[in-house]
Coordinates of C-alpha atoms in Angstrom, one line a residue:
Chain K
M1 CA -27.5 -2.3 -25.7
T2 CA -25.7 -3.8 -22.7
P3 CA -26.1 -1.9 -19.9
A4 CA -23.3 -0.2 -18.2
I5 CA -24.6 -1.6 -14.8
E6 CA -27.2 -4.3 -14.2
I7 CA -28.1 -5.3 -10.8
K8 CA -30.6 -8.0 -9.9
G9 CA -31.8 -9.0 -6.4
L10 CA -28.4 -7.9 -4.7
T11 CA -28.4 -8.5 -1.1
K12 CA -25.6 -8.2 1.4
R13 CA -25.7 -9.0 4.9
Y14 CA -22.7 -8.2 7.1
R15 CA -22.1 -10.2 10.3
T16 CA -20.7 -7.9 13.1
G17 CA -19.3 -8.3 16.6
L18 CA -18.6 -11.3 18.9
R19 CA -22.0 -12.5 18.5
R20 CA -21.9 -12.3 14.7
E21 CA -25.0 -10.7 14.6
T22 CA -26.2 -9.9 10.9
V23 CA -27.0 -6.6 9.4
L24 CA -29.1 -6.4 6.2
A25 CA -27.1 -3.6 4.2
L26 CA -28.7 -4.1 0.9
D27 CA -32.1 -6.0 0.3
H28 CA -32.8 -7.3 -3.1
L29 CA -31.7 -4.4 -5.3
D30 CA -32.5 -4.1 -8.8
L31 CA -31.0 -1.4 -10.8
R32 CA -30.0 -0.6 -14.5
V33 CA -27.9 1.9 -15.7
E34 CA -27.9 2.6 -19.2
P35 CA -24.8 3.7 -21.1
G36 CA -24.3 7.4 -21.4
E37 CA -26.4 8.1 -18.3
V38 CA -25.8 10.2 -15.3
Y39 CA -27.7 8.2 -12.3
G40 CA -27.8 9.2 -9.0
L41 CA -28.0 7.2 -6.0
L42 CA -29.5 9.0 -3.2
G43 CA -30.1 7.9 0.5
P44 CA -29.4 8.7 4.2
N45 CA -26.3 7.5 5.8
G46 CA -26.4 3.5 6.2
S47 CA -29.1 3.4 3.2
G48 CA -26.7 1.0 1.3
K49 CA -25.0 3.6 -1.3
S50 CA -21.4 2.6 -0.5
T51 CA -22.3 -1.2 -0.1
T52 CA -23.7 -1.0 -3.6
L53 CA -20.5 0.6 -5.0
K54 CA -18.5 -2.0 -3.0
L55 CA -20.2 -4.7 -4.6
A56 CA -20.1 -3.3 -8.1
L57 CA -16.4 -3.1 -7.8
G58 CA -16.0 -6.6 -6.3
L59 CA -14.4 -5.2 -3.2
I60 CA -17.1 -7.4 -1.2
R61 CA -19.2 -10.6 -2.2
A62 CA -23.0 -10.5 -2.4
T63 CA -24.8 -12.7 -0.1
A64 CA -27.4 -13.3 -2.9
G65 CA -28.0 -11.8 -6.6
E66 CA -25.8 -10.6 -9.1
A67 CA -24.1 -7.4 -10.3
K68 CA -22.6 -6.9 -13.7
I69 CA -20.5 -4.1 -15.4
F70 CA -20.8 -4.1 -19.1
G71 CA -22.2 -7.5 -19.1
K72 CA -19.1 -8.7 -17.1
P73 CA -19.8 -10.2 -13.6
C74 CA -18.4 -7.8 -11.0
A75 CA -16.2 -10.4 -9.3
S76 CA -14.1 -10.5 -12.4
V77 CA -11.0 -8.2 -13.0
V78 CA -12.4 -7.7 -16.5
S79 CA -15.3 -6.0 -15.4
R80 CA -13.1 -3.2 -14.2
L81 CA -11.3 -2.5 -17.4
H82 CA -13.6 0.5 -18.1
V83 CA -14.3 1.8 -14.6
G84 CA -13.1 4.9 -12.6
F85 CA -13.9 5.0 -9.1
L86 CA -13.8 8.1 -6.7
P87 CA -13.9 7.0 -3.2
E88 CA -15.5 9.2 -0.4
N89 CA -13.1 11.4 1.4
P90 CA -9.8 10.0 -0.5
Y91 CA -6.5 10.6 0.9
F92 CA -3.9 8.6 -1.5
Y93 CA 0.0 8.2 -0.8
R94 CA 0.7 11.4 1.2
F95 CA 4.5 11.6 -0.1
L96 CA 3.5 10.9 -3.8
T97 CA 3.3 14.3 -5.9
G98 CA 0.1 15.1 -7.8
A99 CA 1.9 14.1 -11.1
E100 CA 3.5 10.9 -9.5
T101 CA 0.0 9.8 -8.4
L102 CA -1.4 10.0 -11.7
M103 CA 1.5 8.2 -13.1
F104 CA 1.2 5.2 -10.8
Y105 CA -2.4 4.7 -11.4
G106 CA -1.8 5.2 -15.2
R107 CA 0.6 2.3 -15.2
L108 CA -1.7 0.0 -12.9
C109 CA -4.2 0.3 -16.0
G110 CA -1.3 -0.6 -18.5
M111 CA -0.7 2.9 -19.9
S112 CA 3.1 4.0 -20.2
G113 CA 5.5 6.4 -21.7
A114 CA 4.6 9.7 -23.5
P115 CA 1.0 8.8 -23.8
L116 CA 0.8 8.6 -20.1
S117 CA 2.7 11.8 -19.5
K118 CA 0.5 13.4 -22.0
R119 CA -2.5 12.1 -20.3
V120 CA -1.3 13.1 -16.8
D121 CA -0.8 16.8 -18.1
E122 CA -4.2 16.9 -19.6
L123 CA -5.8 15.7 -16.4
L124 CA -3.9 17.9 -14.3
Q125 CA -5.1 20.9 -16.4
L126 CA -8.4 19.4 -16.6
V127 CA -9.0 19.7 -12.5
G128 CA -7.2 22.6 -12.2
L129 CA -4.0 21.1 -10.4
T130 CA -1.3 21.9 -13.1
N131 CA 0.8 24.4 -10.6
A132 CA 0.5 21.9 -7.7
A133 CA 1.5 19.0 -10.0
S134 CA 5.1 18.5 -8.3
R135 CA 4.0 19.1 -4.6
P136 CA 3.4 15.9 -2.2
L137 CA -0.3 15.3 -1.7
A138 CA 0.4 15.6 2.1
G139 CA 0.3 19.4 1.2
Y140 CA -3.1 19.1 -0.6
S141 CA -6.2 20.6 0.7
K142 CA -9.4 18.6 0.7
G143 CA -10.8 20.2 -2.2
M144 CA -7.4 19.6 -4.1
L145 CA -7.4 15.6 -2.9
Q146 CA -10.9 15.3 -4.2
R147 CA -9.7 16.9 -7.7
I148 CA -6.7 14.6 -7.7
G149 CA -9.1 11.7 -6.8
L150 CA -11.3 12.7 -9.9
A151 CA -8.3 12.7 -12.2
Q152 CA -7.0 9.2 -11.2
A153 CA -10.6 7.7 -11.7
M154 CA -10.3 9.1 -15.1
V155 CA -6.7 8.4 -16.1
H156 CA -7.5 5.5 -18.5
D157 CA -10.2 7.1 -20.1
P158 CA -13.0 4.8 -18.7
Q159 CA -16.6 4.7 -20.0
L160 CA -18.0 4.2 -16.5
L161 CA -17.2 6.7 -13.5
L162 CA -18.5 5.7 -10.1
L163 CA -18.4 8.8 -7.9
D164 CA -19.0 8.6 -4.2
E165 CA -19.4 12.1 -2.8
P166 CA -17.4 13.8 -5.5
T167 CA -17.9 17.1 -3.9
A168 CA -17.5 16.5 -0.2
G169 CA -15.2 19.0 1.2
V170 CA -15.0 21.1 -2.1
D171 CA -16.1 25.0 -1.6
P172 CA -18.8 26.0 -4.0
I173 CA -16.6 26.9 -7.0
G174 CA -15.0 23.8 -6.8
S175 CA -18.2 21.9 -6.6
K176 CA -19.5 23.8 -9.6
E177 CA -16.7 22.9 -11.5
I178 CA -17.1 19.2 -10.6
R179 CA -20.5 19.5 -11.7
D180 CA -19.8 21.0 -14.7
L181 CA -17.2 18.2 -15.4
I182 CA -20.0 15.6 -14.8
I183 CA -22.2 17.3 -17.6
R184 CA -19.0 17.4 -20.0
L185 CA -18.5 13.7 -19.3
R186 CA -22.1 12.9 -20.2
A187 CA -21.8 15.0 -23.2
M188 CA -18.7 12.7 -24.1
G189 CA -21.0 9.9 -24.0
K190 CA -19.6 8.6 -20.5
T191 CA -21.7 6.8 -17.8
V192 CA -21.7 8.2 -14.4
L193 CA -23.1 6.7 -11.0
L194 CA -23.1 9.5 -8.6
C195 CA -23.7 8.9 -5.0
S196 CA -24.3 12.2 -3.0
H197 CA -26.0 14.1 -0.2
L198 CA -26.2 17.4 -2.1
L199 CA -29.7 17.0 -3.6
T200 CA -29.5 20.3 -5.5
Q201 CA -26.2 18.8 -7.2
V202 CA -27.9 15.6 -7.9
Q203 CA -31.1 17.3 -9.4
D204 CA -28.9 19.4 -11.8
V205 CA -26.8 16.7 -13.3
C206 CA -28.8 13.3 -13.1
D207 CA -30.7 11.8 -15.8
R208 CA -32.5 9.5 -13.5
I209 CA -32.2 8.7 -9.6
C210 CA -32.4 5.9 -7.4
I211 CA -33.4 6.9 -3.5
L212 CA -32.4 3.9 -1.1
N213 CA -33.5 3.6 2.7
Q214 CA -32.5 0.8 4.8
G215 CA -30.9 -1.1 2.0
R216 CA -33.8 -1.0 -0.2
K217 CA -35.2 1.1 -3.1
V218 CA -38.0 3.4 -2.4
R219 CA -38.1 5.4 -5.5
E220 CA -36.5 5.2 -9.0
G221 CA -37.0 7.3 -12.1
R222 CA -36.4 10.4 -14.3
V223 CA -35.4 13.5 -12.2
D224 CA -38.0 15.4 -14.0
D225 CA -40.9 12.7 -13.8
L226 CA -40.4 12.2 -10.2
L227 CA -40.1 16.2 -9.2
R228 CA -43.0 17.3 -11.4
D229 CA -46.3 17.9 -9.6
Q230 CA -48.9 17.1 -12.3
K231 CA -51.7 18.9 -9.9
R232 CA -49.8 22.5 -10.0
L233 CA -48.8 24.9 -12.6
C234 CA -46.4 27.4 -12.2
I235 CA -46.3 30.5 -14.8
T236 CA -43.3 32.8 -14.4
V237 CA -44.1 36.5 -16.1
E238 CA -42.1 39.4 -16.3
S239 CA -43.2 42.9 -15.7
L240 CA -46.5 42.4 -14.5
P241 CA -48.3 45.2 -13.1
E242 CA -49.7 44.8 -9.2
A243 CA -53.4 45.7 -10.6
A244 CA -53.2 42.6 -13.1
R245 CA -52.5 40.2 -10.2
A246 CA -55.9 40.5 -8.6
Q247 CA -57.4 39.9 -12.4
I248 CA -55.5 36.9 -13.0
A249 CA -56.5 35.5 -9.5
E250 CA -60.1 36.1 -10.5
W251 CA -59.8 34.5 -13.9
V252 CA -58.4 31.6 -12.5
E253 CA -60.9 31.2 -9.7
D254 CA -63.6 31.5 -12.7
W255 CA -62.4 28.1 -14.0
G256 CA -62.8 26.3 -10.8
A257 CA -59.0 26.5 -10.0
S258 CA -57.3 28.2 -6.9
V259 CA -54.3 30.4 -6.6
V260 CA -52.0 28.7 -4.1
S261 CA -49.4 31.6 -4.2
I262 CA -48.1 34.8 -6.2
E263 CA -44.8 35.6 -5.2
N264 CA -41.4 36.5 -6.7
P265 CA -39.2 33.7 -7.8
Q266 CA -36.1 33.2 -5.5
T267 CA -32.6 32.4 -6.8
T268 CA -30.7 29.6 -5.2
L269 CA -28.3 30.3 -2.2
E270 CA -25.6 28.6 -4.6
S271 CA -26.2 31.1 -7.6
L272 CA -26.1 33.9 -5.1
F273 CA -22.9 33.0 -3.6
L274 CA -21.2 32.1 -7.0
D275 CA -22.3 35.4 -8.3
A276 CA -21.0 37.5 -5.3
V277 CA -17.6 35.6 -5.1
K278 CA -17.1 35.8 -8.7
A279 CA -17.5 39.5 -8.5
Q280 CA -14.9 39.8 -6.3
Q281 CA -12.3 37.1 -7.2
P282 CA -10.5 36.0 -10.3
P283 CA -12.6 33.2 -12.0
T284 CA -9.5 30.4 -11.9
P285 CA -9.6 28.3 -8.8
P286 CA -6.8 28.6 -6.5
N287 CA -4.4 25.6 -6.2
K288 CA -3.3 26.7 -2.5
P289 CA -4.8 24.8 0.2
Chain S
M1 CA -22.6 9.3 -28.3
S2 CA -22.3 6.6 -25.8
T3 CA -20.5 3.5 -26.4
T4 CA -20.5 0.3 -24.6
P5 CA -16.6 -0.9 -24.7
A6 CA -15.7 -4.4 -26.0
L7 CA -14.4 -6.2 -23.3
P8 CA -11.8 -9.4 -23.4
D9 CA -12.9 -12.5 -21.6
V10 CA -10.2 -12.3 -19.0
V11 CA -7.5 -10.1 -17.8
Y12 CA -4.2 -12.2 -17.0
F13 CA -1.8 -11.8 -14.3
N14 CA 0.8 -9.0 -15.3
L15 CA 4.2 -8.6 -13.6
G16 CA 4.3 -5.0 -14.8
R17 CA 1.3 -4.1 -12.4
V18 CA 3.2 -6.2 -9.6
W19 CA 6.4 -4.1 -10.5
T20 CA 4.2 -0.7 -10.4
M21 CA 2.8 -1.8 -7.0
A22 CA 6.5 -2.6 -5.7
L23 CA 7.9 0.6 -6.7
N24 CA 5.3 2.4 -5.3
T25 CA 5.5 0.7 -1.8
L26 CA 9.4 1.4 -2.0
I27 CA 8.9 5.0 -2.7
E28 CA 6.4 5.5 0.0
M29 CA 8.7 3.7 2.5
T30 CA 11.9 5.5 1.4
R31 CA 10.1 9.0 1.6
Q32 CA 8.9 7.9 5.4
K33 CA 12.7 8.1 6.0
V34 CA 13.0 4.4 7.0
F35 CA 16.6 4.6 6.1
Y36 CA 17.3 6.8 9.2
F37 CA 18.0 3.6 11.1
M38 CA 21.2 3.5 9.2
I39 CA 22.6 6.4 11.4
V40 CA 22.2 4.2 14.4
F41 CA 23.6 1.2 12.8
A42 CA 26.6 3.3 11.7
L43 CA 27.1 4.8 15.5
L44 CA 26.8 0.9 16.7
M45 CA 29.3 -0.4 14.1
I46 CA 31.8 2.5 15.0
G47 CA 31.1 2.0 18.8
A48 CA 31.9 -1.7 18.6
A49 CA 34.8 -1.2 16.7
S50 CA 36.4 1.0 19.3
F51 CA 34.9 -0.9 22.2
F52 CA 36.3 -4.2 21.4
S53 CA 39.7 -3.0 21.0
I54 CA 40.3 -2.2 24.7
F55 CA 40.1 -5.7 26.2
S56 CA 41.5 -9.0 25.4
F57 CA 40.1 -12.6 25.6
G58 CA 41.7 -15.7 27.0
E59 CA 44.2 -17.5 25.3
E60 CA 43.3 -16.7 21.8
A61 CA 45.2 -14.2 19.9
Q62 CA 43.7 -10.9 21.1
Y63 CA 43.5 -9.5 17.6
I64 CA 41.8 -12.3 16.2
T65 CA 39.1 -12.3 19.0
Q66 CA 38.6 -8.4 18.4
L67 CA 37.8 -9.2 15.0
K68 CA 35.3 -12.1 15.7
F69 CA 33.4 -10.2 18.0
I70 CA 33.1 -7.1 15.6
K71 CA 31.9 -9.8 13.0
D72 CA 29.4 -11.2 15.3
T73 CA 28.2 -7.9 16.6
G74 CA 27.7 -6.5 12.9
L75 CA 26.1 -9.7 11.8
G76 CA 23.7 -9.8 14.7
A77 CA 22.9 -6.1 14.4
I78 CA 22.1 -6.6 10.8
S79 CA 19.7 -9.4 11.6
V80 CA 18.0 -7.5 14.3
F81 CA 17.8 -4.2 12.6
G82 CA 16.6 -6.1 9.3
A83 CA 13.7 -8.1 11.2
I84 CA 12.5 -4.8 13.0
I85 CA 12.3 -3.1 9.5
A86 CA 10.6 -6.5 8.0
V87 CA 8.0 -6.4 10.8
V88 CA 7.2 -2.8 11.3
A89 CA 7.2 -1.9 7.6
T90 CA 5.2 -4.9 6.6
A91 CA 2.7 -4.7 9.2
Q92 CA 1.7 -1.4 8.4
L93 CA 1.3 -1.6 4.6
L94 CA -2.4 -3.0 4.5
P95 CA -3.6 -1.1 7.4
A96 CA -2.3 2.0 6.1
E97 CA -3.8 1.1 2.7
L98 CA -7.2 0.6 4.2
E99 CA -7.1 3.7 6.4
N100 CA -6.1 5.9 3.4
R101 CA -8.7 4.1 1.1
T102 CA -6.0 3.8 -1.5
I103 CA -6.7 0.1 -1.5
Y104 CA -10.3 1.2 -3.0
T105 CA -8.8 3.0 -5.8
I106 CA -6.3 0.4 -6.6
L107 CA -8.4 -2.8 -6.7
A108 CA -11.1 -0.4 -8.5
K109 CA -8.7 -0.6 -11.6
P110 CA -8.0 -4.1 -13.3
V111 CA -5.6 -5.4 -10.9
H112 CA -5.4 -8.7 -9.4
R113 CA -5.5 -9.1 -5.8
L114 CA -2.5 -11.2 -6.2
E115 CA -0.8 -8.4 -8.0
F116 CA -1.4 -6.1 -5.2
L117 CA -0.2 -8.5 -2.6
L118 CA 3.0 -9.6 -4.3
G119 CA 3.6 -5.8 -5.2
K120 CA 3.6 -4.9 -1.6
F121 CA 6.0 -7.9 -0.9
V122 CA 8.4 -7.3 -3.4
G123 CA 8.3 -3.4 -2.3
V124 CA 9.3 -4.6 1.3
A125 CA 11.7 -7.1 -0.1
L126 CA 13.6 -4.5 -2.2
L127 CA 13.7 -2.2 0.8
L128 CA 15.3 -5.1 2.9
A129 CA 17.6 -5.9 0.1
I130 CA 18.7 -2.3 0.2
S131 CA 19.0 -1.9 3.9
V132 CA 21.0 -5.4 4.2
T133 CA 23.3 -4.0 1.4
L134 CA 23.8 -0.5 3.0
M135 CA 24.3 -2.3 6.6
G136 CA 26.4 -4.8 4.9
S137 CA 28.6 -2.5 3.0
L138 CA 29.3 -0.4 6.2
F139 CA 30.2 -3.5 8.2
L140 CA 32.6 -5.0 5.4
G141 CA 34.2 -1.2 5.4
V142 CA 34.5 -1.3 9.3
V143 CA 35.8 -5.1 9.2
F144 CA 38.4 -4.1 6.1
I145 CA 39.6 -1.1 8.3
K146 CA 39.9 -3.3 11.2
D147 CA 41.7 -6.0 9.3
Q148 CA 44.0 -3.7 7.8
N149 CA 45.0 -2.0 11.2
L150 CA 45.2 -5.4 13.4
S151 CA 47.1 -7.3 10.7
A152 CA 49.6 -4.3 10.5
A153 CA 49.9 -4.2 14.1
T154 CA 50.5 -7.8 14.5
Y155 CA 53.0 -7.8 11.9
H156 CA 55.1 -4.9 13.5
E157 CA 54.8 -6.2 16.9
T158 CA 56.4 -9.6 16.1
I159 CA 59.1 -8.2 14.2
E160 CA 59.7 -5.5 16.9
A161 CA 59.7 -8.3 19.4
A162 CA 62.2 -10.4 17.5
E163 CA 64.3 -7.1 16.9
G164 CA 63.9 -6.4 20.8
A165 CA 65.3 -9.9 21.6
V166 CA 67.9 -9.8 19.4
A167 CA 69.4 -6.3 20.5
G168 CA 68.9 -7.6 24.0
S169 CA 71.4 -10.4 23.2
P170 CA 74.7 -8.9 22.0
D171 CA 76.5 -12.3 22.2
M172 CA 74.3 -13.9 19.7
K173 CA 76.1 -15.0 16.7
P174 CA 74.9 -13.1 13.5
E175 CA 73.6 -16.0 11.8
T176 CA 71.6 -16.8 14.6
K177 CA 70.4 -13.3 14.7
Q178 CA 69.3 -13.6 11.0
K179 CA 67.6 -16.8 11.7
V180 CA 65.5 -15.2 14.4
L181 CA 64.6 -12.2 12.5
A182 CA 63.7 -14.5 9.5
E183 CA 61.6 -16.7 11.7
A184 CA 59.8 -13.7 13.2
R185 CA 58.9 -12.1 9.6
T186 CA 57.5 -15.6 8.9
R187 CA 55.6 -15.6 12.1
A188 CA 54.4 -12.0 11.3
E189 CA 53.4 -12.9 7.9
Q190 CA 51.4 -16.1 9.3
G191 CA 49.7 -13.7 12.0
A192 CA 48.6 -11.1 9.5
A193 CA 47.4 -13.9 7.3
E194 CA 45.4 -15.4 10.2
I195 CA 43.8 -12.1 10.9
H196 CA 43.1 -11.6 6.8
K197 CA 41.4 -15.2 7.3
T198 CA 39.4 -14.3 10.5
A199 CA 37.9 -11.2 8.6
G200 CA 36.5 -13.9 5.9
Y201 CA 35.0 -11.1 3.5
Q202 CA 33.2 -14.1 1.4
D203 CA 31.9 -15.5 4.5
I204 CA 30.3 -12.2 5.6
V205 CA 28.7 -12.1 2.3
K206 CA 27.2 -15.6 2.8
A207 CA 25.9 -14.8 5.9
M208 CA 24.4 -11.8 4.8
T209 CA 22.6 -13.5 2.0
T210 CA 21.2 -16.1 4.4
T211 CA 20.0 -13.0 6.7
L212 CA 18.3 -11.5 3.6
F213 CA 16.3 -14.4 3.0
K214 CA 15.3 -14.9 6.6
L215 CA 14.0 -11.1 6.7
W216 CA 12.2 -12.0 3.3
L217 CA 10.6 -14.6 5.3
V218 CA 9.7 -12.9 8.2
A219 CA 8.3 -9.9 5.9
A220 CA 6.1 -12.7 4.1
M221 CA 4.7 -14.0 7.6
T222 CA 3.9 -10.5 8.8
L223 CA 2.2 -9.8 5.3
M224 CA 0.4 -13.2 5.7
L225 CA -1.0 -12.2 9.4
S226 CA -1.8 -8.6 8.2
S227 CA -4.0 -10.2 5.2
F228 CA -6.6 -11.0 7.8
A229 CA -5.7 -9.1 10.8
T230 CA -7.9 -6.0 11.6
S231 CA -5.2 -4.2 13.7
M232 CA -1.4 -3.3 13.1
V233 CA -0.5 -4.0 16.7
F234 CA -2.0 -7.7 16.4
T235 CA 0.2 -8.2 13.3
V236 CA 3.2 -6.6 15.2
V237 CA 3.0 -8.8 18.2
M238 CA 2.0 -11.9 16.3
S239 CA 4.9 -11.5 14.2
A240 CA 7.4 -10.8 17.1
M241 CA 6.0 -14.2 18.7
L242 CA 6.3 -15.9 15.3
Y243 CA 9.8 -14.5 14.9
F244 CA 11.0 -15.6 18.4
S245 CA 9.3 -19.0 18.0
G246 CA 10.8 -19.6 14.6
H247 CA 14.3 -19.1 16.4
L248 CA 13.3 -21.8 19.0
V249 CA 12.4 -24.5 16.2
P250 CA 15.7 -26.4 17.0
V251 CA 15.0 -26.5 20.8
A252 CA 11.5 -27.5 19.8
Q253 CA 13.0 -30.2 17.5
K254 CA 15.0 -31.4 20.1
F255 CA 12.4 -31.5 22.8
Y256 CA 10.2 -33.5 20.4
A257 CA 12.9 -36.1 20.0
T258 CA 13.2 -36.5 23.4
S259 CA 10.2 -35.6 25.7
K260 CA 7.8 -38.3 26.7
A261 CA 5.2 -35.8 27.9
P262 CA 2.4 -35.9 25.2
L263 CA 1.4 -32.2 25.6
G264 CA 5.0 -31.4 25.4
Q265 CA 5.6 -33.5 22.4
L266 CA 2.3 -32.0 20.9
M267 CA 3.5 -28.3 21.2
A268 CA 7.1 -29.3 20.1
G269 CA 5.6 -30.9 17.2
V270 CA 3.3 -28.0 16.3
V271 CA 6.3 -25.8 16.3
N272 CA 8.5 -28.2 14.4
W273 CA 6.1 -28.8 11.7
F274 CA 4.1 -25.6 11.1
L275 CA 7.2 -22.9 11.7
P276 CA 10.1 -22.6 9.7
N277 CA 13.5 -22.8 11.5
L278 CA 14.6 -19.1 11.2
A279 CA 17.7 -20.5 13.2
A280 CA 18.9 -22.3 10.5
F281 CA 19.6 -18.8 8.8
D282 CA 21.7 -17.4 11.3
V283 CA 25.4 -18.8 10.6
A284 CA 27.0 -15.8 12.5
D285 CA 27.6 -18.6 15.2
D286 CA 29.3 -20.9 13.0
L287 CA 31.6 -18.4 11.8
F288 CA 32.4 -17.2 15.3
A289 CA 33.3 -20.8 16.1
G290 CA 35.4 -21.0 13.0
D291 CA 33.6 -23.6 11.2
P292 CA 33.5 -23.6 7.3
L293 CA 30.6 -22.3 5.6
P294 CA 30.5 -24.1 2.1
W295 CA 28.4 -22.6 -0.8
L296 CA 26.4 -25.8 -0.9
K297 CA 25.2 -25.3 2.8
V298 CA 24.3 -21.6 1.9
L299 CA 22.3 -22.9 -1.0
K300 CA 20.5 -25.4 0.9
I301 CA 19.6 -22.7 3.5
L302 CA 18.5 -20.5 0.7
S303 CA 16.2 -23.2 -0.8
Y304 CA 14.7 -23.9 2.5
G305 CA 13.9 -20.4 2.6
L306 CA 12.5 -20.2 -0.8
F307 CA 10.1 -22.9 -0.1
Y308 CA 8.8 -21.3 3.1
L309 CA 8.6 -18.0 1.4
L310 CA 6.3 -19.7 -1.3
V311 CA 4.2 -21.6 1.2
T312 CA 3.8 -18.4 3.2
L313 CA 3.0 -16.2 0.2
T314 CA 0.4 -18.9 -1.2
L315 CA -1.3 -18.8 2.4
A316 CA -1.5 -14.9 2.6
H317 CA -3.0 -14.8 -0.9
L318 CA -5.6 -17.5 -0.3
I319 CA -6.7 -15.3 2.9
F320 CA -6.3 -12.1 1.1
R321 CA -8.2 -12.9 -1.9
E322 CA -11.3 -13.8 0.1
R323 CA -11.1 -10.8 2.4
E324 CA -13.8 -8.3 2.1
I325 CA -12.5 -4.6 2.0

């Protein structure tokens, strides 16, 4: 099967300043994202994530190597027929309303008439902005802009979505909704390339990840495989009496192993936050900034 | 179930996408209240209409001179206001796209860079066409009112003067009186006709058309500069310099033809060969001097503008195509 994204030996050098000094932003990167995968691109600031995305979208040219989307070279317009992109911290046209923004992007993708209007309504509902559809984006909150950004990326129902920090500036409820949306997109057979600093989120939604550092790939693989500690074992039990703990520890030592810790499992802060907030508020997200 | 989409070999250039970009650019600029300049223009026109009616000039019939000055002021103001809009509105297009990251979302769609750039230009061109039409309509309205008032005044003043002369000469024969009054009527009609002719509505439309082409060219030059510039200030300053240099092309041509100094010849040659002669679009001076402005001359000017417009937009495209975003 043709990979959704195929990157081979991709290198990018920037020339900066008056002296035209070169900065190596990406160093011989190899990457392959299969159709239907949710792939996470991780790395500290300046590690080459955004450069990889820009190269994949043909916004900049590679110094060496090649990148293809669904088998088409990234420099060609045809490679972007089935791509939706959400940049980091998008602003969009401040004077257009939410609905007008989606209509505009839809028209650029060759859509028109009733099918486009229907699609715009669907997307506004999907990202929870139906009530704000006729308001100019100048009055949108950061989270709302992020959601309209996601909607524009999906307007032409692309097979591949490139999302750069999709939850930046979004509150935990909105963040969870975006995470759920990505999971839903995977169920629909879409491919998602996700750049994020939120490691928990990446861990929750991604099938595979790649960690970049200083323009180089330092790790790549399935999330489960990378996170599994083969030497240690964790057993979660319920209603175990206190006295039994000592017996278990003895039993483990009889087998030549050692108990590293016995403790109550903790929930995540996100779950705690969501439970606490949802107990107080109606479940639908607010549209007002 | 995941699917790999079947993609065509090529995505062709599409005018529909250019139009979508153009309308979006126009809507964006309209909502930024660009048309507020119309209020200033209206005030200027009303001011000019009343200012030029309070003094007379030389030997030429006072009313004709008034009308000429109003026309000159109006056409000049349309040209200057239009140039400001052409430079400022165009210069901010690409920087705003980059700052708001909208350019990333647009070029991430199946959109050619040429479609994006042309769309931006057509948007500004529409804005300029609307602006010139609005200013022109207002200007024509002022000229029409002035024409009506002044021709009526000329007519009545000539008749009244003749009637006064006749009344002041009691011993004038009745036939002579009638002859004097008939001559006065003819003179009055001629005077009114002369004012109508000076108003020259067709010439005003011609002058506005050439001005609009000049403004489109200025906008294209600004877009070309901003296709590689990294700052809006640079684009505005350079565009303003090109604008003024473009108006100096006839001077450079003259200098080029007569100067013997090598450096001067070189400079004049550069200006002469690389800059469009923007002064060629300014026909207001010809109209003020009373020179005829045949359609053939207008067509020549428009063809000249179209040629430079295509050259400038091609250059802008070649630069923008290679730009890293």
